[in-house]
Coordinates of C-alpha atoms in Angstrom, one line a residue:
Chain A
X1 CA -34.7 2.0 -100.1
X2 CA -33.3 5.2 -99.2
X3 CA -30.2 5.8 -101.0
X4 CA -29.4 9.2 -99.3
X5 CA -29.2 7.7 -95.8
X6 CA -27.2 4.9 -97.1
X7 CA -24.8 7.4 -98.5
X8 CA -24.8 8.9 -94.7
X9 CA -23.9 5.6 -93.2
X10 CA -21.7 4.5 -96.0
X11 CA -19.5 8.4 -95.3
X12 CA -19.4 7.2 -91.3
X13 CA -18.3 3.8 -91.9
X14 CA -15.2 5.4 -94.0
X15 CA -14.5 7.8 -90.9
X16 CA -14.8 5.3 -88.8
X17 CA -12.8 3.2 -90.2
X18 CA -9.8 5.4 -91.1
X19 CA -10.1 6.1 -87.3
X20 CA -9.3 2.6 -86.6
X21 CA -6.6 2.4 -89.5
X22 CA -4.9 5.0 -87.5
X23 CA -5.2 3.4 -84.7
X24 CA -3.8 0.2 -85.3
X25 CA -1.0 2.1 -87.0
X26 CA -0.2 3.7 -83.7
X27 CA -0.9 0.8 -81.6
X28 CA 1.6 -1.0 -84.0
X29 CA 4.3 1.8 -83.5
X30 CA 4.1 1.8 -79.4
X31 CA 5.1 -1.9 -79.9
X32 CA 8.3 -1.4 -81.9
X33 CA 8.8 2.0 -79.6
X34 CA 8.3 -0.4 -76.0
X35 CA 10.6 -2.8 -77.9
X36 CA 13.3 -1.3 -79.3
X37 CA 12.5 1.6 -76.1
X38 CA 12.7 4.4 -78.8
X39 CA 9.6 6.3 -78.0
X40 CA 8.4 8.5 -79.6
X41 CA 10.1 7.5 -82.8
X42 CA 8.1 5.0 -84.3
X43 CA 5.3 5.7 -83.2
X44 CA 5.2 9.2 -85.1
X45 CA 6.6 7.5 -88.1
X46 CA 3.8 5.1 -88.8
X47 CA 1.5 7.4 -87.8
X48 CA 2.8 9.8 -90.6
X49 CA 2.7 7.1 -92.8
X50 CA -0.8 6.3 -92.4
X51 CA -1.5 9.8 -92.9
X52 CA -0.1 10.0 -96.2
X53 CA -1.8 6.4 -96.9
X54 CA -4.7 8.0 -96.2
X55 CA -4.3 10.8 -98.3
X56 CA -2.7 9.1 -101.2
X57 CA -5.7 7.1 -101.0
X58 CA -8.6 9.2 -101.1
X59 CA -7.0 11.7 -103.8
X60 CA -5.6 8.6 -106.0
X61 CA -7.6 5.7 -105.0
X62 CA -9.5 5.2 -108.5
X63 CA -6.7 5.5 -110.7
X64 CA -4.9 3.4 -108.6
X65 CA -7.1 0.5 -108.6
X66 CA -7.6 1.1 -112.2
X67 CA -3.3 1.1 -113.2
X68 CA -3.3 -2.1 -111.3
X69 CA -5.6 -3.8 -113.3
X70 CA -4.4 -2.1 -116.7
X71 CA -7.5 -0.3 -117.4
X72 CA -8.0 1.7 -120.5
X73 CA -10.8 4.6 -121.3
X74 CA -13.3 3.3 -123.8
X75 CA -12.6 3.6 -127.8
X76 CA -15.9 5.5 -128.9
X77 CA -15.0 4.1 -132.6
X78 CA -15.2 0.6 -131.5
X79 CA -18.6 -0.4 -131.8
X80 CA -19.0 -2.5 -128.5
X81 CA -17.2 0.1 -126.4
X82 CA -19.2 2.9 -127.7
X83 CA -22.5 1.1 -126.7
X84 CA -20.8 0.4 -123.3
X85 CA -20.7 3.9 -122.9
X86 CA -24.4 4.7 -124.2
X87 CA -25.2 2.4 -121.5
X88 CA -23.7 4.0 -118.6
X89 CA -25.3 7.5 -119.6
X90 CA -28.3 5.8 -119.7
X91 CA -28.3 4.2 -116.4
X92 CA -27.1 7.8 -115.1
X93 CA -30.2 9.1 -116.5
X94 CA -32.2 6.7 -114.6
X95 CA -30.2 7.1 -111.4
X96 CA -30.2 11.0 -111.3
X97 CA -26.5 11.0 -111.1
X98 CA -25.4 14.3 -112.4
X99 CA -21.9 13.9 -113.2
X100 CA -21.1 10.6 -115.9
X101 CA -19.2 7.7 -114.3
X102 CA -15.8 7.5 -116.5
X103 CA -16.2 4.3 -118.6
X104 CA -12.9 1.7 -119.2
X105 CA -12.1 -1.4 -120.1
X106 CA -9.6 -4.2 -119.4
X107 CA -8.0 -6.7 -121.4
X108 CA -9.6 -9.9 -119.8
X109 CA -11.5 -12.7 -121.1
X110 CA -13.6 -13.2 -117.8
X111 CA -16.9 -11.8 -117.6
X112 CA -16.4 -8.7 -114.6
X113 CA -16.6 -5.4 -113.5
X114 CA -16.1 -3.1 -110.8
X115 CA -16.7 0.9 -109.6
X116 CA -14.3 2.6 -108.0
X117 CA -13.6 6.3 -107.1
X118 CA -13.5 8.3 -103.6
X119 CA -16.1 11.2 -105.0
X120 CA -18.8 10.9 -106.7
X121 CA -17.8 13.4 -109.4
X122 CA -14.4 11.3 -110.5
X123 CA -15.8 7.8 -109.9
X124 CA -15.1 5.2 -113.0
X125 CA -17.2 1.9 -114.0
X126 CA -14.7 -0.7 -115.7
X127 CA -15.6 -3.8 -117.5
X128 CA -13.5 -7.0 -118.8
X129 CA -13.0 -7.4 -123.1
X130 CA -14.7 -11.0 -121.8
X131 CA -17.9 -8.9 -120.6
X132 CA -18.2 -7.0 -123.6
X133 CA -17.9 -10.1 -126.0
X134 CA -20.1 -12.6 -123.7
X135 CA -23.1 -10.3 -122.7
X136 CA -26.1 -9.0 -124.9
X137 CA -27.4 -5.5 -124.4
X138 CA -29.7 -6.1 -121.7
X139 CA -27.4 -8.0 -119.3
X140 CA -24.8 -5.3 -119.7
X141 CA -27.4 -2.8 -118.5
X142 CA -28.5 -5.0 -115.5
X143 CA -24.3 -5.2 -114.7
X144 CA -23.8 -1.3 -115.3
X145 CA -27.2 -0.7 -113.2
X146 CA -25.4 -2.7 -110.3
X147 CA -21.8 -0.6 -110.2
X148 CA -24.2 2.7 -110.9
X149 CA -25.7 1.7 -107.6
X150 CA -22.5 1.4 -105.6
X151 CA -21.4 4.6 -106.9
X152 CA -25.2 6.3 -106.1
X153 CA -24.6 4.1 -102.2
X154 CA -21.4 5.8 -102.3
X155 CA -20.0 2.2 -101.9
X156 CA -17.1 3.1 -104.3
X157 CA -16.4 6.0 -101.3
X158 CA -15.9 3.2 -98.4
X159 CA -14.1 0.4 -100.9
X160 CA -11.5 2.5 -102.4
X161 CA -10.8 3.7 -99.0
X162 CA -10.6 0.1 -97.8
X163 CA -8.5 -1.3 -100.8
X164 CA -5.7 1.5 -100.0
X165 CA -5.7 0.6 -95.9
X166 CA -5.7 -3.1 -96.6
X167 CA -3.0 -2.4 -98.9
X168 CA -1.1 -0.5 -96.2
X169 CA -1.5 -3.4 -93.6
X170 CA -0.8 -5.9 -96.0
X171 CA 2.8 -4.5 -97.0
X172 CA 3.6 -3.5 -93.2
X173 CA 3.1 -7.5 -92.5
X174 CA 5.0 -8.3 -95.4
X175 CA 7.8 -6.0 -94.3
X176 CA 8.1 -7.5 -90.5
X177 CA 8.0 -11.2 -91.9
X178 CA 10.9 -10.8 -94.5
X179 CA 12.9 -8.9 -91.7
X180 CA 12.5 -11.4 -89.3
X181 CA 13.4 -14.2 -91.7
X182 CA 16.6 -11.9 -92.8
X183 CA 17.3 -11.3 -88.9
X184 CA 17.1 -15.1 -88.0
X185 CA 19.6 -16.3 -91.2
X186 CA 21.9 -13.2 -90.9
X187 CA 21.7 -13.1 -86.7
X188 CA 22.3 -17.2 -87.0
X189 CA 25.6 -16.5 -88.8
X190 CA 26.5 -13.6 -86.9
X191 CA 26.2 -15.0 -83.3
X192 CA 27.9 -18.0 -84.0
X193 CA 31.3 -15.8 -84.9
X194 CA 31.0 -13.0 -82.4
X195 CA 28.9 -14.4 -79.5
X196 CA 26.7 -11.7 -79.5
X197 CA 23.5 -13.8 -79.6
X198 CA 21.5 -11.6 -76.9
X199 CA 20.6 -8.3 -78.5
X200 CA 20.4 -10.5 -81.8
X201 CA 17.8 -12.6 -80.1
X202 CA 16.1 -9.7 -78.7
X203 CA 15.3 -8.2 -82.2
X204 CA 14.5 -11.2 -83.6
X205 CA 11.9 -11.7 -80.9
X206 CA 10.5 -8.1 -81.4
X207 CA 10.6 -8.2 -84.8
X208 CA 8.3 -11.5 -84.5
X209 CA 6.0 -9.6 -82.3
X210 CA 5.6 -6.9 -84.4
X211 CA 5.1 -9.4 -87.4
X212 CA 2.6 -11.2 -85.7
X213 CA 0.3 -7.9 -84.6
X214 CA 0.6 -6.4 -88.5
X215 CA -0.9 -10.0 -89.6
X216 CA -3.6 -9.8 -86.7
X217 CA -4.1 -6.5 -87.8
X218 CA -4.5 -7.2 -91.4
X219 CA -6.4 -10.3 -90.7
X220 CA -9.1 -8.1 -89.2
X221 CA -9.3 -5.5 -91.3
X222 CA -9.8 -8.4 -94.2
X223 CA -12.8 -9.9 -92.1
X224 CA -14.0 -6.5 -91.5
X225 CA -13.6 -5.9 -95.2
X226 CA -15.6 -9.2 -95.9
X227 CA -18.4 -8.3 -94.1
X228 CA -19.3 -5.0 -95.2
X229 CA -18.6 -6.3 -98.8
X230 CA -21.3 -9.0 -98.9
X231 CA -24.1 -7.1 -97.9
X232 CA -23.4 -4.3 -100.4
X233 CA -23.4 -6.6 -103.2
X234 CA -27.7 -7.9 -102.4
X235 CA -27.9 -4.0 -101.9
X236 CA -26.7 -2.8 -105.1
X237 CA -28.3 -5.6 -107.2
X238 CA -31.4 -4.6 -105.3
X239 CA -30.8 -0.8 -106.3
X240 CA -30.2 -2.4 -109.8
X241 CA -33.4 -3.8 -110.0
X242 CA -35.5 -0.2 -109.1
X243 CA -33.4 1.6 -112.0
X244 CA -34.4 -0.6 -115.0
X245 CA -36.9 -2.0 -113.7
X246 CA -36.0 -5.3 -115.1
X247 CA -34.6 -8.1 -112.8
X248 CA -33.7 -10.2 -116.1
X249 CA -30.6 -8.5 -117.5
X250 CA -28.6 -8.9 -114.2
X251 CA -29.8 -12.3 -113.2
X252 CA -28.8 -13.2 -116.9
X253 CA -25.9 -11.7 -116.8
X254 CA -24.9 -13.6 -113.3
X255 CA -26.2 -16.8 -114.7
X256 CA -23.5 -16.4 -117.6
X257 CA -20.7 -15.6 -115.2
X258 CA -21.7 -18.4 -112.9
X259 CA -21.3 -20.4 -115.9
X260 CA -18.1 -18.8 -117.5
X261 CA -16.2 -19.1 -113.9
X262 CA -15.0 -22.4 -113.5
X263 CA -13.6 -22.5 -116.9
X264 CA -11.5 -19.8 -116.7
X265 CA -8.6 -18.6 -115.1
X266 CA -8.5 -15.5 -112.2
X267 CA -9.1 -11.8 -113.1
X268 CA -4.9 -10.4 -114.2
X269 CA -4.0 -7.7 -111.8
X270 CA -6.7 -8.5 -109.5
X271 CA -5.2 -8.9 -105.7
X272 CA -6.7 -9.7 -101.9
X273 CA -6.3 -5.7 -101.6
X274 CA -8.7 -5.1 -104.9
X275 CA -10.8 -8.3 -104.9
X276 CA -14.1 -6.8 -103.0
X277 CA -14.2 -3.9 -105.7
X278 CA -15.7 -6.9 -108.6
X279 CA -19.2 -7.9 -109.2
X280 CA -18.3 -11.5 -109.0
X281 CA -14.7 -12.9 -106.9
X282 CA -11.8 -12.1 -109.7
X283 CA -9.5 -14.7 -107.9
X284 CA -11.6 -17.5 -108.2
X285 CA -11.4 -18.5 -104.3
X286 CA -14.0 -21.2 -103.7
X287 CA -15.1 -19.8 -100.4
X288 CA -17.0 -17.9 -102.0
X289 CA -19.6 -19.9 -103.2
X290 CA -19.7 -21.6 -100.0
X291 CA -21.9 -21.5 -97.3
X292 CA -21.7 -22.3 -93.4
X293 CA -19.8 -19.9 -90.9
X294 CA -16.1 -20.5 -92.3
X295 CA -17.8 -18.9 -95.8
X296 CA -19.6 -15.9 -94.2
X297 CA -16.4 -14.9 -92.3
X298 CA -14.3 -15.3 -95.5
X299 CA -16.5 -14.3 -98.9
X300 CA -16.0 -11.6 -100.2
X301 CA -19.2 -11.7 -102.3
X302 CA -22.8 -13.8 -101.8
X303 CA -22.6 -17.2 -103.2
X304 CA -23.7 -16.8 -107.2
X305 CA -26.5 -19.1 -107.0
X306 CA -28.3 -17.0 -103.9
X307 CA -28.0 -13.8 -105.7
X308 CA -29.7 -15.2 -109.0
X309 CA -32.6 -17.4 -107.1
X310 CA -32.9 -13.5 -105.0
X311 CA -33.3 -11.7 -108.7
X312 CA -35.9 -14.4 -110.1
X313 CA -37.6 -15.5 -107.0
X314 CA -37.1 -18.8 -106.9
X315 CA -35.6 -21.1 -104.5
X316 CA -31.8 -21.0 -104.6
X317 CA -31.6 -25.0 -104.5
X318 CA -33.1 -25.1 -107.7
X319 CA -30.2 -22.3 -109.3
X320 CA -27.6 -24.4 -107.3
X321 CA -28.6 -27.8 -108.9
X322 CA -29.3 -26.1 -112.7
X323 CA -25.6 -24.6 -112.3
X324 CA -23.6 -27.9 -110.8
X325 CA -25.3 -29.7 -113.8
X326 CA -23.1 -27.9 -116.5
Chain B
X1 CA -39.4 32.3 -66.0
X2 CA -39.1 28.3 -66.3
X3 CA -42.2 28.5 -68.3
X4 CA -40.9 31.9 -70.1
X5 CA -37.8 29.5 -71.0
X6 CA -40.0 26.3 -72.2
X7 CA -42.2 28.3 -74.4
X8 CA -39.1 30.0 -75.8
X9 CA -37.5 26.8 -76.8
X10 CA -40.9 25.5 -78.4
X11 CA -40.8 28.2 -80.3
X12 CA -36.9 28.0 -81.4
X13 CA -37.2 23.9 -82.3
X14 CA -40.5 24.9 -84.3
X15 CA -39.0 27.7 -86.0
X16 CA -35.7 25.5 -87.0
X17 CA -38.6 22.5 -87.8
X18 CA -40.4 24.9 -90.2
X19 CA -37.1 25.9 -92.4
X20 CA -35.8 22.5 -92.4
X21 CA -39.0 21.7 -94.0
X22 CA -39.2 24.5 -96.2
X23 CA -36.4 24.1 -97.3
X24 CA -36.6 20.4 -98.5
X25 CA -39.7 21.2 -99.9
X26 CA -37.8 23.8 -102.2
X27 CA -34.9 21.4 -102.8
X28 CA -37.0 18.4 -103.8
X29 CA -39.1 21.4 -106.0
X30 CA -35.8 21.7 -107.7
X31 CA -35.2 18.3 -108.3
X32 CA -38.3 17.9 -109.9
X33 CA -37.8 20.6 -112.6
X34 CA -34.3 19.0 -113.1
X35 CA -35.7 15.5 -114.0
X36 CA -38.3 17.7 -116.2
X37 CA -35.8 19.3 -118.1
X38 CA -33.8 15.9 -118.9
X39 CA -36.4 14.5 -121.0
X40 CA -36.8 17.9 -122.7
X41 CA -32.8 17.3 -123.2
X42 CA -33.4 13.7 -124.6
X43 CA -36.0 14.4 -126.9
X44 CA -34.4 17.1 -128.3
X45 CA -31.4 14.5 -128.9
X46 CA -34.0 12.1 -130.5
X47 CA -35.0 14.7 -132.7
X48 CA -31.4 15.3 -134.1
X49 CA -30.1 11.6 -134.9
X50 CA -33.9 11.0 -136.6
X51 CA -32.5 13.0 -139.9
X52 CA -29.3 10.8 -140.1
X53 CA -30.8 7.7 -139.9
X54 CA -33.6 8.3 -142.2
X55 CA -31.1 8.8 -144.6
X56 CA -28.3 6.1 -144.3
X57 CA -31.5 3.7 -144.0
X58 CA -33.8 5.2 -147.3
X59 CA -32.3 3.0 -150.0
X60 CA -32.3 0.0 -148.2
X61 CA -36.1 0.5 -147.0
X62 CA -37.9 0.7 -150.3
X63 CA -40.7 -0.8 -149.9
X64 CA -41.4 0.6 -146.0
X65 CA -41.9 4.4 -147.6
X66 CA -44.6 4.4 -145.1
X67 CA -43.1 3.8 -142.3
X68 CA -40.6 6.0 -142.9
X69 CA -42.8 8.8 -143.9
X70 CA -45.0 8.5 -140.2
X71 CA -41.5 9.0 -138.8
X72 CA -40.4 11.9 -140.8
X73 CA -44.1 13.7 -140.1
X74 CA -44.6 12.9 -136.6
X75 CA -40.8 14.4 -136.0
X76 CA -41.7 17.7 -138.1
X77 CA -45.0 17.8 -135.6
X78 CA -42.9 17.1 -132.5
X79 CA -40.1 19.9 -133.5
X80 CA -42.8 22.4 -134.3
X81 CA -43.9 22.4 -130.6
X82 CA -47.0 24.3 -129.4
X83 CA -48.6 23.8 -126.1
X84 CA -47.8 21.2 -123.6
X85 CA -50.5 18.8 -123.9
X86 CA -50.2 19.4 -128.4
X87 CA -45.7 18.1 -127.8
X88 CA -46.7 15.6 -125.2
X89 CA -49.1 14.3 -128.1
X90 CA -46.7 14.5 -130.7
X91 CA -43.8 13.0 -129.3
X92 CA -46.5 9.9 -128.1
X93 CA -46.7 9.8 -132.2
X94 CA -42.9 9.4 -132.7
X95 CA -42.3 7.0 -130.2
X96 CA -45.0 4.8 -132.4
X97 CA -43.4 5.8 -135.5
X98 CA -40.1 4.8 -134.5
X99 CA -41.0 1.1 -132.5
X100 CA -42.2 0.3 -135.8
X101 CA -39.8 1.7 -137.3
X102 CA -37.4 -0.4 -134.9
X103 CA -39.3 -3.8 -135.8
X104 CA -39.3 -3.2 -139.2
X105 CA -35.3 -3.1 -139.0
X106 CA -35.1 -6.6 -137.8
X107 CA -36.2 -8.1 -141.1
X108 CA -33.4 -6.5 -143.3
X109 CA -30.5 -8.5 -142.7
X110 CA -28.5 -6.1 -144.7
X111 CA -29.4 -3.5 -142.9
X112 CA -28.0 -5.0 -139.8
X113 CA -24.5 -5.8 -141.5
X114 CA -24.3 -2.0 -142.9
X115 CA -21.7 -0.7 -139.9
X116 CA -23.3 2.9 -139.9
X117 CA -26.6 1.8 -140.0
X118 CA -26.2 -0.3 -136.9
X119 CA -24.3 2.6 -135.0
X120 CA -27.4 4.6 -136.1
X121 CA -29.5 1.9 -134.6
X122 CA -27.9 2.0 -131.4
X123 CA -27.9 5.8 -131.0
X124 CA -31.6 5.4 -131.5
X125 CA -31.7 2.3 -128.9
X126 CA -30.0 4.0 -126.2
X127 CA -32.0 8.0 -127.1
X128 CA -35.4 5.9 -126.4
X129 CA -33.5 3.9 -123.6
X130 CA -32.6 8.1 -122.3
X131 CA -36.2 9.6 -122.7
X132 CA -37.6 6.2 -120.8
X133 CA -35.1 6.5 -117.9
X134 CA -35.5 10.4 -117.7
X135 CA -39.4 10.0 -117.4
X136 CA -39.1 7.2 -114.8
X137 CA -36.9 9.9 -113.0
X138 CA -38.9 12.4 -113.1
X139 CA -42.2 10.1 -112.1
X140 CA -39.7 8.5 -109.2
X141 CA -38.5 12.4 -108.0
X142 CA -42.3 13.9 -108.8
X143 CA -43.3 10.8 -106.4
X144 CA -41.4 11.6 -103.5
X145 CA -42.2 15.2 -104.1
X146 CA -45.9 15.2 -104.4
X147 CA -46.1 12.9 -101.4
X148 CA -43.9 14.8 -99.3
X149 CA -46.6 18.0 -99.6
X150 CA -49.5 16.0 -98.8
X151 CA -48.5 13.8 -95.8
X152 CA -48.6 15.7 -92.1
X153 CA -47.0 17.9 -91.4
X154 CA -45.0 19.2 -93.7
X155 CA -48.1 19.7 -95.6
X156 CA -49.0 22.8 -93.4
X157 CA -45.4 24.2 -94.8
X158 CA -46.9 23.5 -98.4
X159 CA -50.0 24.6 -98.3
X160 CA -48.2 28.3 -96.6
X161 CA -46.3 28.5 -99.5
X162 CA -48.8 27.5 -101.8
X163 CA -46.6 24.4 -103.2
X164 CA -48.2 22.2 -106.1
X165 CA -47.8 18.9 -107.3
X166 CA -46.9 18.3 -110.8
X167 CA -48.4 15.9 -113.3
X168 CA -46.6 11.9 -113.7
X169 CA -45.8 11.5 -117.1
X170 CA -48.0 8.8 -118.1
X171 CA -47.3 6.1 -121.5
X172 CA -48.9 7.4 -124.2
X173 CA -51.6 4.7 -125.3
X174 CA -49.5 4.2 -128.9
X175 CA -46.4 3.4 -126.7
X176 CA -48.0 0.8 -124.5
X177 CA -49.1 -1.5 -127.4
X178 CA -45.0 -1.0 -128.6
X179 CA -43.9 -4.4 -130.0
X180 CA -41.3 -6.2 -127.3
X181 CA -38.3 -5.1 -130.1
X182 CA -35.0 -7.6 -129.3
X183 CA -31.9 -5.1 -130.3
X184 CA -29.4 -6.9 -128.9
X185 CA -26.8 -7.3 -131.9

């Protein structure tokens, strides 16, 4: 596998899809412009939004994602956090990165992690209190292997990027639905005193237009999102594999989250805008371990039991069965 | 002048061809020596925590003096240096000393309770972890390197500039018979 050309594609496929951010943006703002026949008002305005959602984005991305989830930099006096972090140096060693991932961890008894960070050089790994407690040494360095791999793929680069313009889209459909459910009780009201129910009815009908593209919008970018998700995550536990050279520690360590999941409840801060970013689904959505073509539209990760029967070499019926049994 | 013209753009693509390939050569040269030096960094690191642990772990070792003492000597032989092939030899030693040194550990219980001991224990976990990762760098790095001057044709570029290939770094025979040692505490 070469990781250098992966990096290459990975940097296009973030160009190219800021370039279609953008454009769905402006697409979104000739609407409201041919609506409300304000052109070329809105359309500059979302475009300069995007911009800055853009920017704020790639400058921001990592600590973003990291405030959301209520990540804190490890304690090197604590004994588990200071091994953490021996762990990720390691796995640096092995991977040739030069510059240290930043290391944190988040108050959460599920067994997760995620990478994030737009450049290399300012890219963080974060773990759950739940991985830390759960896993033994060598299943932490099979989980750390697989984010040090989507940092290396320059994964982190596209996701980040991704979880800010799915952010974007998912709050500008949010916005056009609760206006047009304001517009319909307060227009209701309204026309029924004054008589003005045409222009009313007008904005209510653009305002449902617009709502309806933003939720297209976002519904594609989240399928979009889906896709290139699923095939990073056999790619980086792939990349895992080559830098300990040890299939074990991560298979072990998916085993135990496969087992750990149904019990518990859904990653806290964790949201459809962040979800992609974890080893394993933090929101517990059972698509995901589904298969069929409903579940490869939808997942945002491989089904568990593939993943581990993939490490071990075995047939993934057998994994399916030995995990359905508990 | 159409054949003036072709030649002349032969000649451009294979000038451009032969810097783009000197110049990877160079950069993958460089990468090399990087990898080298990181072990170089780790062992020295090694070298360093051995001191502190020999003495939080003394009392509670007294009946393993000998184990303990192959540790201490083969670190004074590895710190002294000396040619290549003489360090390469002695740290070979201390990674034997210390896997036994390692297995030994797991039958004092006490040992594992004592809170600085076990810190010590997993500075020394993750240093060997460090040197065994920076030598599968290196080997990974000095793999794509040495191949990249002997396959066509950026060979001829090698062979110009009188590029060499460099050594892997190959187990020493006391590490391979290493014990399987479980540290996971």
């Amino acid at each position: 596998m070469n990781y250098f050309a992966l990096q290459k594609k990975n940097l296009r496929k973030t160009y190219f899809l800021i370039l279609i951010f953008m454009l769905m943006m402006a697409i979104l703002g000739i609407i409201i412009d041919g609506l409300f026949s304000s052109f070329p008002v809105g359309t500059v305005v979302l475009i300069i939004i995007a911009s800055i959602q853009v920017l704020v984005g790639t400058q921001s991305g990592a600590s973003l994602v990291l405030n959301s989830v209520g990540a804190k930099p490890v304690n090197e006096k604590e004994f588990e956090e200071k091994q953490l972090r021996n762990i990720v140096e390691e796995i640096s060693i092995a991977s040739g990165l030069t510059v240290v991932p930043k290391v944190y961890v988040m108050e959460d008894e599920n067994i997760n992690a995620f990478a994030t960070g737009f450049k290399q050089k300012d890219s963080a790994i974060c773990v759950t209190r739940g991985l830390l407690k759960n896993l033994n040494r060598e299943e932490t360095e099979g989980v750390i292997a697989h984010e040090v791999s989507h940092i290396l793929n320059k994964d982190t680069l596209l996701m980040t990027t991704i979880s800010a313009i799915l952010g974007t889209m998912v709050l500008v459909q949010l916005f056009a639905w609760r206006a047009l459910r304001f517009m319909t009780w307060s227009g209701s009201r309204r026309s029924r005193k004054k008589g003005k129910g045409d222009s009313t009815a007008y904005i209510i009908f653009a305002l449902l237009i617009i709502a309806l593209a933003a939720t297209l919008f976002s519904f594609i970018g989240r399928i979009t999102i889906f896709a290139v998700s699923r095939t990073r995550e056999y790619l980086a536990d792939a990349k895992a594999v080559e830098l300990t050279r040890n299939p074990k520690g991560l298979s072990g360590a998916l085993r135990k989250i496969a087992k750990t999941q149904k019990l518990k409840q859904k990653v806290k801060g964790a949201t459809i805008a962040t979800a992609h970013l974890f080893i394993s689904d933090p929101l517990k959505r059972n698509i995901n371990n589904k298969e069929g073509f409903f579940a490869d539209l939808f997942s945002t990760h491989p089904p568990i039991h593939k993943r581990i029967a993939t490490l071990e070499n075995i047939p993934p019926e057998i994994v399916l069965r030995e995990l359905q049994e508990l | 002048m159409l054949i003036f013209g072709i030649v002349l753009a032969i000649v451009l693509i294979l000038v451009v061809w032969f810097i783009g390939a000197y110049n990877s050569l160079v950069s993958r040269k460089k990468r090399v020596e990087n990898a080298w030096s990181q072990i170089d960094v780790q062992l020295k690191r090694r070298h360093d925590l051995i001191p502190n642990l020999v003495n939080a772990v003394k009392g509670y070792m007294k009946f393993e003096k000998e184990t303990l003492e192959a540790v201490i000597n083969a670190r004074a032989k590895a710190v002294a240096g000396g040619s290549i092939d003489d360090r390469i030899k002695a740290e070979g030693e201390l990674s034997g000393a210390l896997s036994r040194l390692l297995a030994v550990f797991e039958r004092y219980p006490e040992l594992k309770s004592n809170q600085q001991v076990s810190q010590l224990m997993e500075e020394l976990t993750s240093t060997e972890n460090r040197i065994t990762y920076a030598r599968q760098f290196y080997n990974d790095t000095t793999m794509k390197y040495n191949t990249s001057i002997e396959i066509f044709p950026t060979n001829i570029v090698a062979r110009i500039f009188g590029f060499k290939a460099f050594p892997f770094f190959e187990a020493a025979a006391t590490e391979k018979e290493t014990p399987k040692v479980d540290l996971s505490f």
